[in-house]
Coordinates of C-alpha atoms in Angstrom, one line a residue:
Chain A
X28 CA 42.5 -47.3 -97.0
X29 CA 43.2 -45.7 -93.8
X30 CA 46.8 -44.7 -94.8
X31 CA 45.2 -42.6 -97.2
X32 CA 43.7 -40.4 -95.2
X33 CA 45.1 -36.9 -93.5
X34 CA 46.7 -37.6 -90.2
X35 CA 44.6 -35.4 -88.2
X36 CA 41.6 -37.8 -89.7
X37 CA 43.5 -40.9 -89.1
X38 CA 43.9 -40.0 -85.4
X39 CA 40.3 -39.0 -85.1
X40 CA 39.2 -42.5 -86.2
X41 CA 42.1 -44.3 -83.8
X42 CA 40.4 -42.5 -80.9
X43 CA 37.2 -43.7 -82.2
X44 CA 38.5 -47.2 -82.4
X45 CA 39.7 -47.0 -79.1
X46 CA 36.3 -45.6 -77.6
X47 CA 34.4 -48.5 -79.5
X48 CA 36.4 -51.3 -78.0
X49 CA 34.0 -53.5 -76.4
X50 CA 34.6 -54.1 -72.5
X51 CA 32.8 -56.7 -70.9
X52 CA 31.6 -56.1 -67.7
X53 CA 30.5 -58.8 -65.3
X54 CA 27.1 -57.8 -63.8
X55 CA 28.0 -59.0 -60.2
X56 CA 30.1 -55.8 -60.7
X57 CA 27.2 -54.1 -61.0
X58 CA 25.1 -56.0 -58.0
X59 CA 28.7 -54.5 -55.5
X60 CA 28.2 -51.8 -56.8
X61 CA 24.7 -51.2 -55.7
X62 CA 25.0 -52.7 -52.5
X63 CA 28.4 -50.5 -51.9
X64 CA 26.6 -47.6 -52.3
X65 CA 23.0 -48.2 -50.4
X66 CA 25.1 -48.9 -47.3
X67 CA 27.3 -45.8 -47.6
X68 CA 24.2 -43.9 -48.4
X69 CA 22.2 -45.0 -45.8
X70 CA 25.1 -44.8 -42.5
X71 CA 27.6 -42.0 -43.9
X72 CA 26.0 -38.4 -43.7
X73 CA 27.2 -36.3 -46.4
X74 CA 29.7 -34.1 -44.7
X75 CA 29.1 -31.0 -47.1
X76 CA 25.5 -31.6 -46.0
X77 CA 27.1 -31.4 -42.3
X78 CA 29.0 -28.5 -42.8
X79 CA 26.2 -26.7 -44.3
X80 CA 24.3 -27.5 -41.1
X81 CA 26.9 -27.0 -38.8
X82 CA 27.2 -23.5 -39.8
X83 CA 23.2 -23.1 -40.0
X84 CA 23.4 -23.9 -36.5
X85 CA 26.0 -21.4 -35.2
X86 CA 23.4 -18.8 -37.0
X87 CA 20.0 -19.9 -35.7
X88 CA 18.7 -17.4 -33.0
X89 CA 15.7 -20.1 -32.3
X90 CA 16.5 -22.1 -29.4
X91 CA 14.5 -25.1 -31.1
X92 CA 15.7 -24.7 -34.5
X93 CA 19.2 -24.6 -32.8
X94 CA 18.6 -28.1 -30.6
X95 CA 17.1 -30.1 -33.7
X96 CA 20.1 -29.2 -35.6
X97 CA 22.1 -30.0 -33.1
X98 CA 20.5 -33.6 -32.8
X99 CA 21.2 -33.7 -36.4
X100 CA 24.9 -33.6 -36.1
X101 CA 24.7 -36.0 -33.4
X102 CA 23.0 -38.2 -35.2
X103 CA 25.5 -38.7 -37.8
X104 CA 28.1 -39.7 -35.1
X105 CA 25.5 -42.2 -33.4
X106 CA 24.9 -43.5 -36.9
X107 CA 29.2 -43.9 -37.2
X108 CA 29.7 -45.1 -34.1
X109 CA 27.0 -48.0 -33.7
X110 CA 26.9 -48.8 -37.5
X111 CA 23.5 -48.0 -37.4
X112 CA 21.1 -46.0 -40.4
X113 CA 21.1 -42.3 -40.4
X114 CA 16.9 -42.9 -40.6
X115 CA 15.0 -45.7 -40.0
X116 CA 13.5 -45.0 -43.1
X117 CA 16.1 -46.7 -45.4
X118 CA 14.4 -45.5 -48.5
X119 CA 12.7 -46.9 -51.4
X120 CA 15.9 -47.3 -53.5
X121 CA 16.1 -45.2 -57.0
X122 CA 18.9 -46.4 -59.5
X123 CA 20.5 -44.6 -62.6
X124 CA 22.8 -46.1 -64.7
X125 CA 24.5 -44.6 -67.8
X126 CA 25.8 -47.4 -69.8
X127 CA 28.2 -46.6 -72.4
X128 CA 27.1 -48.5 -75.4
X129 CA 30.4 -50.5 -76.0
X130 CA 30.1 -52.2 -72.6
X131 CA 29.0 -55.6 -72.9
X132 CA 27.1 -57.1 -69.9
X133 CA 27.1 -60.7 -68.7
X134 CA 27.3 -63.3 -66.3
X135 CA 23.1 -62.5 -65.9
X136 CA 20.1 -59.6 -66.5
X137 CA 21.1 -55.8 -65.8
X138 CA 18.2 -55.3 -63.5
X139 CA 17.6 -58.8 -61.5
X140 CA 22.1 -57.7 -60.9
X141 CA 20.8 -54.1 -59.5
X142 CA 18.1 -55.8 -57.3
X143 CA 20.4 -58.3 -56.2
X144 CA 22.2 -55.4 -54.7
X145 CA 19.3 -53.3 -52.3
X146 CA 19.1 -57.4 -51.4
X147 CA 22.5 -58.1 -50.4
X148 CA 22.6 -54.3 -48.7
X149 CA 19.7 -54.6 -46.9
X150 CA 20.1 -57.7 -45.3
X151 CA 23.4 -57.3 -44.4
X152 CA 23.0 -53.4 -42.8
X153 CA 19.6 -54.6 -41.3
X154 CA 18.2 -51.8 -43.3
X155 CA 14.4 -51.5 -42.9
X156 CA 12.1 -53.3 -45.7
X157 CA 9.8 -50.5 -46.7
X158 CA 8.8 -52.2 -49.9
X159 CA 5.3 -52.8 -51.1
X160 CA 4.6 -55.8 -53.4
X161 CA 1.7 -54.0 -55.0
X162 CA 0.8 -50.3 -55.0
X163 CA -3.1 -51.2 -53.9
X164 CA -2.9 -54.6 -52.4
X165 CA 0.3 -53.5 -50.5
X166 CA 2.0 -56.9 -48.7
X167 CA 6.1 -56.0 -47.7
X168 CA 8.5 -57.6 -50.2
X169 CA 10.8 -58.1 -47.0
X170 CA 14.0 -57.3 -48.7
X171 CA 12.9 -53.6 -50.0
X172 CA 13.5 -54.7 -53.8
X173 CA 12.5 -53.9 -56.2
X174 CA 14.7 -50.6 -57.0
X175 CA 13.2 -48.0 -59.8
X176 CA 16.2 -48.0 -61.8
X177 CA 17.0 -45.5 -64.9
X178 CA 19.1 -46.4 -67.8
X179 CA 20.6 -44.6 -70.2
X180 CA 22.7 -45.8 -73.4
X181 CA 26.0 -43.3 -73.4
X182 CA 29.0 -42.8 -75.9
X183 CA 32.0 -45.2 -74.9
X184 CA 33.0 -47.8 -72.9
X185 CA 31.9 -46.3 -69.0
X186 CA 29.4 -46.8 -66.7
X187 CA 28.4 -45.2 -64.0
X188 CA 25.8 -46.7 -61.2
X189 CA 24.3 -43.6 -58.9
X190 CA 22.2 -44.8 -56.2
X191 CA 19.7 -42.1 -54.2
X192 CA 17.8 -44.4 -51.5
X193 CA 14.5 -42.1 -50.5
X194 CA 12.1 -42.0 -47.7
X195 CA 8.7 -41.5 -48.2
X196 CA 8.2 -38.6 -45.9
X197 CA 10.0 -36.3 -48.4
X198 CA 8.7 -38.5 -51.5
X199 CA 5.4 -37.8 -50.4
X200 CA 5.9 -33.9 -50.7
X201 CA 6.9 -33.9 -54.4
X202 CA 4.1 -32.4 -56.9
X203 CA 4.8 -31.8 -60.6
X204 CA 2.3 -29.0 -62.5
X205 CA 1.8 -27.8 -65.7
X206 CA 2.2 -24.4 -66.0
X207 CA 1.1 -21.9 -69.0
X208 CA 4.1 -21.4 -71.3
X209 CA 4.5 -17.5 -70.4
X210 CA 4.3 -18.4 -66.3
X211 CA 8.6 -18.0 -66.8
X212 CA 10.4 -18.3 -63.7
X213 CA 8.3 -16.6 -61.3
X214 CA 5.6 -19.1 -62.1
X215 CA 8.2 -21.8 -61.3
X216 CA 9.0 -20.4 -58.1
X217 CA 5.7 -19.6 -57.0
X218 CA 5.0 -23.2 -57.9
X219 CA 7.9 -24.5 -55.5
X220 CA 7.1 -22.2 -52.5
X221 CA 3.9 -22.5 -52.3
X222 CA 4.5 -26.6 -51.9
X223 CA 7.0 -26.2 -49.8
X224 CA 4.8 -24.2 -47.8
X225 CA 2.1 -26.4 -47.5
X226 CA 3.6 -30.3 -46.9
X227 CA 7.4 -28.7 -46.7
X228 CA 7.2 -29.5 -42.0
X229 CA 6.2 -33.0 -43.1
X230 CA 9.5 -33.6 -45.2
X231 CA 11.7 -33.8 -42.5
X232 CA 13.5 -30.1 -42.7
X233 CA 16.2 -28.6 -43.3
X234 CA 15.1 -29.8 -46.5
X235 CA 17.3 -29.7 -50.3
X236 CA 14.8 -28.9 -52.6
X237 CA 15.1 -30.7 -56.2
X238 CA 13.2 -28.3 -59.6
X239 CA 13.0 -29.9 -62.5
X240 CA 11.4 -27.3 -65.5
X241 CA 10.4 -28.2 -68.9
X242 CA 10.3 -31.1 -70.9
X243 CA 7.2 -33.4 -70.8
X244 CA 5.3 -34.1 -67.5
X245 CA 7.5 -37.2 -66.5
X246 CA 10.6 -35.3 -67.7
X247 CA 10.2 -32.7 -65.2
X248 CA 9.7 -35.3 -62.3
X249 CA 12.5 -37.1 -63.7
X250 CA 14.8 -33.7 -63.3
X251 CA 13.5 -32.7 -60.1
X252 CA 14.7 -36.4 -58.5
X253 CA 17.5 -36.0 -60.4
X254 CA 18.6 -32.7 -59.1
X255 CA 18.8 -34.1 -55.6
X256 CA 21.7 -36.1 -57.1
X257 CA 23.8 -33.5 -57.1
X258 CA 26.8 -32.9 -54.8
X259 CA 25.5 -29.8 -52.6
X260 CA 28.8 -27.4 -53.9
X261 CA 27.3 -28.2 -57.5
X262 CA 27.6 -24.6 -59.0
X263 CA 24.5 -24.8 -62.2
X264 CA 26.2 -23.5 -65.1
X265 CA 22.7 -21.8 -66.1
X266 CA 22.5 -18.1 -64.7
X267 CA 19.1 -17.9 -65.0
X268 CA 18.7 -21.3 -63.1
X269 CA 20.6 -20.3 -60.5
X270 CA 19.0 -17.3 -60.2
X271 CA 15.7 -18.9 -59.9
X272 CA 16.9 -21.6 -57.3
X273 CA 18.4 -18.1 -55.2
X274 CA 15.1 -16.7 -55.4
X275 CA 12.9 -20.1 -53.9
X276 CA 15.7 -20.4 -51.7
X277 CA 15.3 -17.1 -50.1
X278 CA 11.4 -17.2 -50.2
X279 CA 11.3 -20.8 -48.8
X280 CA 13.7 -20.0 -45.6
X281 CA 11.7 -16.6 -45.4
X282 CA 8.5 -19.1 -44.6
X283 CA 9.3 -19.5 -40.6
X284 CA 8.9 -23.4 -40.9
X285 CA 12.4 -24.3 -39.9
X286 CA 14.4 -27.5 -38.9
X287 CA 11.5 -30.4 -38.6
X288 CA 8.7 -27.7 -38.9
X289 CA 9.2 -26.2 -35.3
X290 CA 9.8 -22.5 -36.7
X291 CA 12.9 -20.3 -36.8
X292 CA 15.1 -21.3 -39.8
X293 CA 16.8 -22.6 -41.8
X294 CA 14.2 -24.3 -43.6
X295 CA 15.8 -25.4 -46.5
X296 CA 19.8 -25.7 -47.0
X297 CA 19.9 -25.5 -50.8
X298 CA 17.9 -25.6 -54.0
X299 CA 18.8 -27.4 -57.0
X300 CA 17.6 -27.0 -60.5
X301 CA 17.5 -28.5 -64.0
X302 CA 15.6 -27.9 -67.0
X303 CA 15.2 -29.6 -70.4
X304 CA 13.5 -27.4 -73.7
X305 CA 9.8 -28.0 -73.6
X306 CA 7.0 -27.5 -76.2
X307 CA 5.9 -24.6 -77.7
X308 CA 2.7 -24.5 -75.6
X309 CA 3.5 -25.9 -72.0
X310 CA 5.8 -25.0 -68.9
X311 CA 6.0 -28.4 -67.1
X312 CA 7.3 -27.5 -63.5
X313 CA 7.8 -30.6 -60.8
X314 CA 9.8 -30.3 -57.1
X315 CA 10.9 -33.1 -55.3
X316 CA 12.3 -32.3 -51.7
X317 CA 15.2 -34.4 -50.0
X318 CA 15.0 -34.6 -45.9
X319 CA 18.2 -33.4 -44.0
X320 CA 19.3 -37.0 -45.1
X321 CA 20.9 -36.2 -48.4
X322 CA 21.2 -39.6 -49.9
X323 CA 22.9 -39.8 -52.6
X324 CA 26.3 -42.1 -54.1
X325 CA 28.1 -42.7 -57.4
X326 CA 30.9 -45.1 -58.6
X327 CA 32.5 -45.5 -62.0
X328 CA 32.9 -49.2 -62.9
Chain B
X20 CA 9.7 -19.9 -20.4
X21 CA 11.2 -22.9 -22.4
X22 CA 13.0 -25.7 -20.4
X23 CA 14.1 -29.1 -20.4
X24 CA 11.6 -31.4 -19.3
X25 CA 11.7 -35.2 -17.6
X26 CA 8.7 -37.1 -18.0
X27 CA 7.9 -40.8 -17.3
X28 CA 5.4 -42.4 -20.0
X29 CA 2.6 -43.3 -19.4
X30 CA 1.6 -39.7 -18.6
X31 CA -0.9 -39.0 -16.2
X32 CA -4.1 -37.0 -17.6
X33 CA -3.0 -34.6 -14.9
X34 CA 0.5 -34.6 -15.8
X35 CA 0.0 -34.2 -19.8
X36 CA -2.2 -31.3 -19.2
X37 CA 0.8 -29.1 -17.6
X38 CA 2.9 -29.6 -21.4
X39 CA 3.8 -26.3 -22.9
X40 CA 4.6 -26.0 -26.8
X41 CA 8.0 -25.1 -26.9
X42 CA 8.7 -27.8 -24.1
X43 CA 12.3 -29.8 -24.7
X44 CA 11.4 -33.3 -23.1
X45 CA 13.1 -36.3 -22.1
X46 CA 11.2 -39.2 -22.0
X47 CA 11.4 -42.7 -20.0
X48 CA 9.2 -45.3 -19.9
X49 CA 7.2 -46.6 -22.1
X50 CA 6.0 -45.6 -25.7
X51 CA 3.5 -47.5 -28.3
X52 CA 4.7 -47.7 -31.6
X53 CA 1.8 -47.8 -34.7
X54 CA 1.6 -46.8 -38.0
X55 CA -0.2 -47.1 -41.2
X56 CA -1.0 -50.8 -41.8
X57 CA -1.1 -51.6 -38.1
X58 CA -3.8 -48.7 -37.4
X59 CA -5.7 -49.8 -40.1
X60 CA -5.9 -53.2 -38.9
X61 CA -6.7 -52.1 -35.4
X62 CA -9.4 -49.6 -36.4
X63 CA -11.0 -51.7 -39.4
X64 CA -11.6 -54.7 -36.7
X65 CA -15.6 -55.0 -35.2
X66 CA -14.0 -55.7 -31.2
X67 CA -11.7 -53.4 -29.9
X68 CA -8.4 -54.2 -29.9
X69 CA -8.1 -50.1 -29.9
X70 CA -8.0 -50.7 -26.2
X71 CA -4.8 -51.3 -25.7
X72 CA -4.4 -47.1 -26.5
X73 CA -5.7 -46.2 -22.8
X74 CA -3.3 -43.6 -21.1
X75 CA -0.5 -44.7 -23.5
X76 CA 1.8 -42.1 -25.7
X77 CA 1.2 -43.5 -28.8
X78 CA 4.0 -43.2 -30.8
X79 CA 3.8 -43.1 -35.0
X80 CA 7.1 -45.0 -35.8
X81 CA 8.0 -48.3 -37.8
X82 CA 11.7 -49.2 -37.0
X83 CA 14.5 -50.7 -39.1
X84 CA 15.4 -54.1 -37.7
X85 CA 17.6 -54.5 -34.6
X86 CA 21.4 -56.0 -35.1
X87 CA 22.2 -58.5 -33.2
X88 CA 23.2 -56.8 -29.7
X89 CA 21.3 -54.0 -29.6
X90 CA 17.7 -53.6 -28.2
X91 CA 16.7 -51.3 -31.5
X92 CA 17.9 -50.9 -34.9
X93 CA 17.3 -46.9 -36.1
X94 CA 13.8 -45.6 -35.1
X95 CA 11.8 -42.9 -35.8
X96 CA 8.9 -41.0 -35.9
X97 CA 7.1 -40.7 -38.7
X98 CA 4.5 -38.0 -40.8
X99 CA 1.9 -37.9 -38.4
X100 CA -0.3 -35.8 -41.1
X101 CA -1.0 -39.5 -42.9
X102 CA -2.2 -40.6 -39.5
X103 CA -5.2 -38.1 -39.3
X104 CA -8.1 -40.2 -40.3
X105 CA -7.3 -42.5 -36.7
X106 CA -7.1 -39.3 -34.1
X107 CA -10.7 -39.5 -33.6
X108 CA -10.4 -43.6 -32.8
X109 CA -7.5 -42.5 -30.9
X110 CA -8.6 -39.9 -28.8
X111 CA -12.1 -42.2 -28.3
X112 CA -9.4 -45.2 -27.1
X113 CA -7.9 -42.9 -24.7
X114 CA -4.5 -42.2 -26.2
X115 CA -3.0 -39.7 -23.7
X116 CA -0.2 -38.2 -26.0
X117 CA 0.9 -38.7 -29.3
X118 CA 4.6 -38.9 -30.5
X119 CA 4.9 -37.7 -34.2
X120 CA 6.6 -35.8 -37.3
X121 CA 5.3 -32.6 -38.8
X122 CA 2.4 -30.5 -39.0
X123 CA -1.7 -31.2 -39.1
X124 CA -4.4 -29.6 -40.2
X125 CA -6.5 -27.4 -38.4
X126 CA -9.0 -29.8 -37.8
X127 CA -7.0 -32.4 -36.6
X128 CA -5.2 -29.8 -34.5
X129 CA -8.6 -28.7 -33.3
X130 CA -9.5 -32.0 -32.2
X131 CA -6.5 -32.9 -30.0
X132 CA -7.3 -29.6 -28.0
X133 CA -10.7 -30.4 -27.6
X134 CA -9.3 -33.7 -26.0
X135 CA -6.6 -32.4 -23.9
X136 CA -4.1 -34.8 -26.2
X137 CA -0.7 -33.2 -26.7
X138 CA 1.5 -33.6 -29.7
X139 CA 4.8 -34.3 -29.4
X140 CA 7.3 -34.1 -32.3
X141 CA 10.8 -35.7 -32.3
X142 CA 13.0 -35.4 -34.6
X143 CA 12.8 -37.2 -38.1
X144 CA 15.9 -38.2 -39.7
X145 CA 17.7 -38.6 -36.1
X146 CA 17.1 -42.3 -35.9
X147 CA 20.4 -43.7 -34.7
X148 CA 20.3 -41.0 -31.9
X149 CA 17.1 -42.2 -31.0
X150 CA 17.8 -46.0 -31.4
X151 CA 19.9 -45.3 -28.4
X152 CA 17.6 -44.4 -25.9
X153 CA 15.9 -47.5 -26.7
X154 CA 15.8 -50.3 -23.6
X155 CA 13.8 -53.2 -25.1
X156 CA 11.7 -53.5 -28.1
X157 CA 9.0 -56.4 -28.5
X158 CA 6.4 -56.7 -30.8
X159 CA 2.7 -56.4 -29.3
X160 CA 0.8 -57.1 -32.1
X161 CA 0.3 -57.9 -36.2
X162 CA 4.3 -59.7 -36.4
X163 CA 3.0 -60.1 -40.1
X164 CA 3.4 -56.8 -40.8
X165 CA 7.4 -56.7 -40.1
X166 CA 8.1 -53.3 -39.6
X167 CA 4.5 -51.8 -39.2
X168 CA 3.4 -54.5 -36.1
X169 CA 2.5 -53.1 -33.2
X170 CA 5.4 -52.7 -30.6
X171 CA 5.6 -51.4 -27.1
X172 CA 9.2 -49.6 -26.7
X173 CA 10.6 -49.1 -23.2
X174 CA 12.9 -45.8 -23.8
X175 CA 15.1 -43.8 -21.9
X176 CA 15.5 -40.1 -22.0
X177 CA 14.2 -40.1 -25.5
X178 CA 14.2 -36.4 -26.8
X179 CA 11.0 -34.7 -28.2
X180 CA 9.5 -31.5 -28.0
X181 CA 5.9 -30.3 -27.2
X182 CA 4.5 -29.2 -30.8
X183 CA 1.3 -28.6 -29.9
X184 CA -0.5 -28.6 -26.0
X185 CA -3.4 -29.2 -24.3
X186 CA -4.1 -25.4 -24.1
X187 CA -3.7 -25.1 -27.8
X188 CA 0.0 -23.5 -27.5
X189 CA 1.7 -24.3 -30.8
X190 CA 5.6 -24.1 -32.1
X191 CA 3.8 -24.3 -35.9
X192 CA 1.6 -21.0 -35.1
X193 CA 5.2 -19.2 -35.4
X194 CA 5.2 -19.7 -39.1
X195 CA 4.9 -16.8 -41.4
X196 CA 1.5 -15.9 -42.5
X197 CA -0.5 -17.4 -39.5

């Protein structure tokens, strides 16, 4: 049947074959991976995030501003040198996996594998449990799982684990609104500032600010965290995006909070946005702001 | 006119008074270390326990665990904004200076002046630095609570700056718009 066929057809469906071989993927894989990453989240500074700060510092005219980024940078060498945690808040760990849909998992569950890992990492960094068993009761789980974890079925035979551990100092600054549909992008941006401005010195700044517009309500949280993934040279193929994160950018470090809310600038290093189509009535907006500890890893398994 | 700062800890009332916002401090001796769960077990008891707050800096901070071999694993302070329904059982227990993150309301700001009870802010996110001008680290009270017991932290030259002082001088009344 398939010799039939035109050859530009017949390699079409070998590629296809080859994408739809099954892998299997042991889920202790999985549980490495996890634990891999929270550690080299947690003790490795980001060095773009360094060099961004670095050069922030060279500019600040604020002697404060100038010393607490300073303290920053030294920071990430104490955390090198004695193999300690860049914060003592370790994070409450967030997961995203994009399985492609031709891997086959075993040797156990997906997400008992991921919890295994904060687990493993925790105990052996001496990372800080900061895990509560129940939201009202509270009651420390003692080995900071569980993780929130986010999968996504994907074409192929990939998978990709990316780990962003999060302190609750910045966690608790995040807000998500629903705008009128013809607020546009100022709406958006007045939106951000304005909650930078009030809870932004609580966040830990120099902060990178996370936007997630459109979509549903959760969809918009769910870019926001997402956007504070991205690697902080991330160029956003959307013009209009990226004029809209220039524009809270500019506004936010025009605010005079500045590094740990002691004035002078910079009070954020960079904004980051995404944005998903929305319905015909509604202009979901939500911000989530990352401390100076920009946590984030990825691996391919 | 800004400059560096030694202090010991505990401050004398006399000594706390004289801190100027803007103030880059080192501190040495020793620092109380509370936060959420263990300030709401202090405060929520009918005896007072809040006591053990006389003359102390009172420092907002739950640390990750210590390795074995070093007196401190990573600390830190943290968002002393979530702390603001305790200032007033603070301030009544005596606390002589509090060691914090971020900004407060008015209010809360308002009643630290009142009470001659400077805030000091070091720096979030720095918590390795930190870790090493710890000396010793024991837990005071509430072990149950793993890293939100009580502890009393002996530090040496630990860095901090004077946010907000008993005159009502303030490095957040710099921002834009106030």
């Amino acid at each position: 049947m398939l010799g039939l066929l035109p050859a530009v057809i017949v390699t079409d469906v070998k590629e296809l074959a080859r994408d739809s071989e099954m892998r299997e993927v042991r889920v202790e894989r999985i549980t490495e991976a996890v634990a891999e990453l929270c550690g080299r989240a947690n003790l490795e500074a980001d060095p773009r995030l360094l060099e961004l700060v670095r050069k922030r510092r060279r500019e600040a005219k604020d002697r404060t501003a100038r010393a607490v980024l300073g303290m920053i940078l030294k920071n990430a060498a104490a955390a090198r040198e004695e193999r300690l945690p860049l914060c003592q808040d370790t994070g409450m760990v967030v997961v995203w996996l994009d399985l492609g849909r031709e891997v086959r998992l075993t040797g156990g569950e997906l997400e008992e594998a991921v919890n295994e890992g904060v687990r493993r990492s925790w105990r052996e960094n001496y990372f800080r449990p900061s895990v509560v068993r129940d939201p009202l009761a509270r009651g420390n789980t003692g080995d900071n799982t569980p993780a929130v974890i986010h999968t996504r079925i994907v074409p192929g035979s990939g998978l990709r684990v990316r780990v962003g551990p999060k302190g609750f100092g910045s966690e608790n600054a995040a807000a998500a609104a629903m705008l009128p549909p013809g607020a546009g992008a100022s709406g958006v941006a007045k939106f951000v500032v304005e909650r930078v401005e009030a809870v932004g010195a609580n966040a830990c700044p120099p902060l990178v600010i996370g936007v997630g517009v459109g979509g549903t309500l959760e969809k918009a949280a769910l870019l926001a965290r997402e956007a504070l993934l991205l690697p902080l040279d991330y160029r956003n193929p959307s013009a209009r995006l990226r004029k809209l994160e220039k524009n809270i950018l500019d506004r936010v470090n025009r605010l005079g909070i500045g590094p740990q809310g002691l004035g002078g600038a910079p009070t954020a290093l960079a904004v980051r946005a995404l944005s998903y189509p929305t319905h015909i009535a509604g202009l979901p907006a939500a911000v989530n702001l990352s401390c100076h500890v920009y946590r984030h890893r990825e691996k391919r398994l | 006119m800004v400059m560096t700062k030694k202090i010991g800890s505990p401050l004398l009332k006399k000594d706390a008074v004289k801190l100027r916002a803007g103030d880059r401090l080192l501190i040495s001796g020793e620092l109380l270390a509370v936060r959420d769960a263990s300030l709401r077990k202090i405060f929520s008891a009918k005896s007072g326990p809040a006591r053990i707050f006389r003359g102390k800096t009172v420092f907002f901070a739950g640390p990750a665990p210590a390795p074995p071999g070093k007196a401190s694993g990573s600390i830190g302070p943290t968002t002393t904004a979530r702390m603001t329904e305790y200032l007033p059982g603070l301030i009544r227990a005596g606390a002589r200076a509090l060691i914090g993150k971020g900004d407060l309301s008015p209010q809360a700001k308002r009643l630290l002046v009142e009470a001659s009870v400077p805030y000091l802010v070091a720096v979030g996110g720095a918590a390795a630095l930190l870790a090493r001008t710890v000396v010793s680290s024991r837990i005071a009270a509430f072990p149950e609570l793993g890293p939100e017991a009580v502890r009393r932290i002996r530090v040496r030259d630990f860095p901090a700056f004077t946010a907000l002082d008993s005159r009502g001088g303030s490095l957040f009344a710099r921002r834009a718009g106030r």
